[in-house]
Amino acid sequence: MANFFALLIDLLKLALPALVLVGGLYWLLQKHYEREDRLRAEQAQKKDTRNTEIITPIRLQAYERIVLLLERITPSNLLLRISPAGQTAAEYHRLLLSEIRNEFNHNMSQQVYMSEPAWQQVNHAREEVVKLLNKTFQDLPESARGTDLAKRVLETLLVNEQDPTAQAINTVKQEVRQTFGS
């Protein structure tokens, strides 16, 4: 039995330093991984902050551009900006539609920064302006001038008391307030 205890003590003498060494290595590795996790979390937070600092102004600019698009294709603004002077109604109609198409195509990429319902409202507003111009043009005689088309469009807006872009502008503004808390 004494031999057994002596053997056990010899084994402990050999194993104890190994256990201490393994325990120390485990503790060091655990501290290392904790530090790495903390550094990764800090870097992710910095990256999120950088993304917010970069993306937020870009998104706000996108919303601004969309509101500007809507304001520019609002029929009353469009008619003021593009003069019908010296043009037939057909020429003026083509020019107005071309301007709407160009404005829309120039700002189409902004949709990636807004919600799908907001973008659908913008698209719907554009379609409503085009419908208004098309219907008004179709109701004119062939000999009509560009000024006749402009006058009829404005009369139609006054009678309907509704701007085809107003709802989309309100939707975009509301989304900005909800998203950015302003």
Short mmCIF file of C-alpha atoms in Angstrom, two decimals:
data_model
loop_
_atom_site.label_atom_id
_atom_site.label_comp_id
_atom_site.label_asym_id
_atom_site.label_seq_id
_atom_site.Cartn_x
_atom_site.Cartn_y
_atom_site.Cartn_z
CA MET A 1 0.00 0.00 0.00
CA ALA A 2 2.92 2.28 0.77
CA ASN A 3 4.18 1.52 -2.69
CA PHE A 4 0.85 2.57 -4.11
CA PHE A 5 0.94 5.93 -2.28
CA ALA A 6 4.52 6.51 -3.28
CA LEU A 7 3.60 5.78 -6.89
CA LEU A 8 0.60 8.09 -6.63
CA ILE A 9 2.77 10.88 -5.20
CA ASP A 10 5.31 10.37 -8.00
CA LEU A 11 2.51 10.57 -10.57
CA LEU A 12 1.14 13.73 -8.94
CA LYS A 13 4.59 15.28 -8.96
CA LEU A 14 4.75 14.66 -12.71
CA ALA A 15 1.11 15.48 -13.50
CA LEU A 16 0.67 18.54 -11.27
CA PRO A 17 3.06 20.79 -13.25
CA ALA A 18 1.41 19.58 -16.47
CA LEU A 19 -2.06 20.37 -15.05
CA VAL A 20 -0.88 23.80 -13.92
CA LEU A 21 0.64 24.40 -17.34
CA VAL A 22 -2.54 23.26 -19.17
CA GLY A 23 -4.72 25.36 -16.85
CA GLY A 24 -2.51 28.39 -17.42
CA LEU A 25 -2.61 27.91 -21.17
CA TYR A 26 -6.40 27.55 -21.03
CA TRP A 27 -6.69 30.78 -19.03
CA LEU A 28 -4.39 32.65 -21.45
CA LEU A 29 -6.29 31.38 -24.49
CA GLN A 30 -9.61 32.31 -22.90
CA LYS A 31 -8.38 35.87 -22.22
CA HIS A 32 -7.01 36.10 -25.77
CA TYR A 33 -10.34 35.06 -27.32
CA GLU A 34 -12.29 37.42 -25.05
CA ARG A 35 -10.03 40.28 -26.17
CA GLU A 36 -10.44 39.29 -29.83
CA ASP A 37 -14.23 39.17 -29.45
CA ARG A 38 -14.23 42.59 -27.79
CA LEU A 39 -12.04 44.04 -30.59
CA ARG A 40 -14.29 42.53 -33.26
CA ALA A 41 -17.37 44.01 -31.57
CA GLU A 42 -15.69 47.43 -31.36
CA GLN A 43 -14.71 47.26 -35.03
CA ALA A 44 -18.25 46.27 -36.02
CA GLN A 45 -19.62 49.18 -34.04
CA LYS A 46 -17.15 51.56 -35.70
CA LYS A 47 -18.13 50.14 -39.09
CA ASP A 48 -21.83 50.64 -38.28
CA THR A 49 -21.07 54.21 -37.23
CA ARG A 50 -19.14 54.83 -40.45
CA ASN A 51 -21.95 53.30 -42.49
CA THR A 52 -24.48 55.49 -40.72
CA GLU A 53 -22.32 58.56 -41.22
CA ILE A 54 -22.00 57.78 -44.94
CA ILE A 55 -25.35 56.20 -45.81
CA THR A 56 -27.64 58.58 -43.92
CA PRO A 57 -26.64 61.68 -45.89
CA ILE A 58 -26.87 59.72 -49.15
CA ARG A 59 -30.35 58.47 -48.28
CA LEU A 60 -31.49 61.94 -47.30
CA GLN A 61 -30.12 63.30 -50.56
CA ALA A 62 -32.04 60.59 -52.44
CA TYR A 63 -35.29 61.63 -50.77
CA GLU A 64 -34.53 65.27 -51.58
CA ARG A 65 -33.93 64.38 -55.21
CA ILE A 66 -37.19 62.46 -55.40
CA VAL A 67 -39.14 65.38 -53.94
CA LEU A 68 -37.40 67.66 -56.44
CA LEU A 69 -38.35 65.26 -59.25
CA LEU A 70 -41.98 65.33 -58.12
CA GLU A 71 -41.96 69.11 -57.85
CA ARG A 72 -40.45 69.43 -61.32
CA ILE A 73 -43.10 67.17 -62.90
CA THR A 74 -45.99 68.78 -61.01
CA PRO A 75 -48.04 70.03 -63.97
CA SER A 76 -48.19 73.69 -62.91
CA ASN A 77 -44.42 73.80 -62.33
CA LEU A 78 -43.70 71.86 -65.51
CA LEU A 79 -45.81 74.28 -67.58
CA LEU A 80 -44.11 77.29 -66.04
CA ARG A 81 -40.65 75.87 -66.64
CA ILE A 82 -41.22 74.80 -70.23
CA SER A 83 -42.73 77.50 -72.38
CA PRO A 84 -45.30 76.56 -75.04
CA ALA A 85 -44.47 79.64 -77.11
CA GLY A 86 -44.43 79.05 -80.85
CA GLN A 87 -45.20 75.33 -80.63
CA THR A 88 -48.16 73.32 -81.74
CA ALA A 89 -50.01 71.37 -79.09
CA ALA A 90 -48.48 68.14 -80.46
CA GLU A 91 -44.94 69.52 -80.26
CA TYR A 92 -45.51 70.88 -76.77
CA HIS A 93 -47.10 67.60 -75.66
CA ARG A 94 -44.05 65.64 -76.89
CA LEU A 95 -41.71 68.09 -75.19
CA LEU A 96 -43.54 67.82 -71.85
CA LEU A 97 -43.56 64.02 -71.99
CA SER A 98 -39.88 63.99 -72.90
CA GLU A 99 -39.08 66.25 -69.95
CA ILE A 100 -40.99 63.97 -67.55
CA ARG A 101 -39.25 60.88 -68.93
CA ASN A 102 -35.82 62.52 -68.66
CA GLU A 103 -36.44 63.72 -65.10
CA PHE A 104 -37.67 60.29 -64.07
CA ASN A 105 -34.84 58.39 -65.75
CA HIS A 106 -32.28 60.73 -64.21
CA ASN A 107 -33.58 59.95 -60.70
CA MET A 108 -34.64 56.32 -61.08
CA SER A 109 -31.66 54.98 -59.11
CA GLN A 110 -32.86 56.78 -55.98
CA GLN A 111 -35.46 54.06 -55.46
CA VAL A 112 -32.83 51.88 -53.78
CA TYR A 113 -32.85 54.25 -50.79
CA MET A 114 -36.59 54.29 -50.18
CA SER A 115 -39.32 51.81 -49.36
CA GLU A 116 -41.19 50.04 -52.12
CA PRO A 117 -44.54 51.68 -51.24
CA ALA A 118 -42.96 55.15 -51.40
CA TRP A 119 -41.35 54.39 -54.76
CA GLN A 120 -44.66 53.04 -56.07
CA GLN A 121 -46.28 56.35 -55.07
CA VAL A 122 -43.61 58.24 -57.01
CA ASN A 123 -44.12 56.03 -60.05
CA HIS A 124 -47.91 56.39 -59.77
CA ALA A 125 -47.59 60.18 -59.60
CA ARG A 126 -45.53 60.20 -62.78
CA GLU A 127 -48.10 58.01 -64.52
CA GLU A 128 -50.93 60.31 -63.39
CA VAL A 129 -49.17 63.39 -64.76
CA VAL A 130 -48.60 61.61 -68.08
CA LYS A 131 -52.28 60.53 -68.17
CA LEU A 132 -53.40 64.09 -67.49
CA LEU A 133 -51.25 65.44 -70.30
CA ASN A 134 -52.31 62.69 -72.71
CA LYS A 135 -56.03 63.05 -71.99
CA THR A 136 -55.91 66.82 -72.20
CA PHE A 137 -53.98 66.67 -75.47
CA GLN A 138 -56.40 64.12 -76.96
CA ASP A 139 -59.35 66.39 -76.15
CA LEU A 140 -57.85 69.28 -78.15
CA PRO A 141 -58.44 69.87 -81.85
CA GLU A 142 -55.55 69.09 -84.21
CA SER A 143 -54.97 72.77 -84.89
CA ALA A 144 -54.43 73.60 -81.18
CA ARG A 145 -51.36 75.50 -80.07
CA GLY A 146 -49.06 74.68 -77.17
CA THR A 147 -50.62 77.53 -75.20
CA ASP A 148 -54.03 75.86 -75.61
CA LEU A 149 -52.66 72.65 -74.11
CA ALA A 150 -51.08 74.50 -71.19
CA LYS A 151 -54.30 76.40 -70.53
CA ARG A 152 -56.41 73.23 -70.60
CA VAL A 153 -54.05 71.37 -68.26
CA LEU A 154 -54.22 74.23 -65.74
CA GLU A 155 -58.02 74.39 -66.05
CA THR A 156 -58.26 70.65 -65.44
CA LEU A 157 -56.08 70.99 -62.32
CA LEU A 158 -58.28 73.82 -61.02
CA VAL A 159 -61.49 71.88 -61.65
CA ASN A 160 -60.17 68.69 -60.04
CA GLU A 161 -58.52 70.62 -57.20
CA GLN A 162 -55.97 67.85 -56.95
CA ASP A 163 -52.33 67.84 -57.91
CA PRO A 164 -51.30 64.39 -59.20
CA THR A 165 -47.95 64.57 -57.38
CA ALA A 166 -49.20 65.82 -53.99
CA GLN A 167 -49.83 62.38 -52.48
CA ALA A 168 -46.42 61.09 -53.52
CA ILE A 169 -44.68 64.17 -52.07
CA ASN A 170 -46.53 63.66 -48.78
CA THR A 171 -45.64 59.95 -48.74
CA VAL A 172 -41.94 60.69 -49.28
CA LYS A 173 -41.93 63.39 -46.58
CA GLN A 174 -43.70 61.09 -44.15
CA GLU A 175 -41.18 58.30 -44.82
CA VAL A 176 -38.31 60.71 -44.16
CA ARG A 177 -39.87 61.75 -40.85
CA GLN A 178 -40.42 58.13 -39.82
CA THR A 179 -36.99 56.96 -40.91
CA PHE A 180 -34.89 59.86 -39.68
CA GLY A 181 -37.10 61.26 -36.92
CA SER A 182 -37.24 64.79 -38.23
#
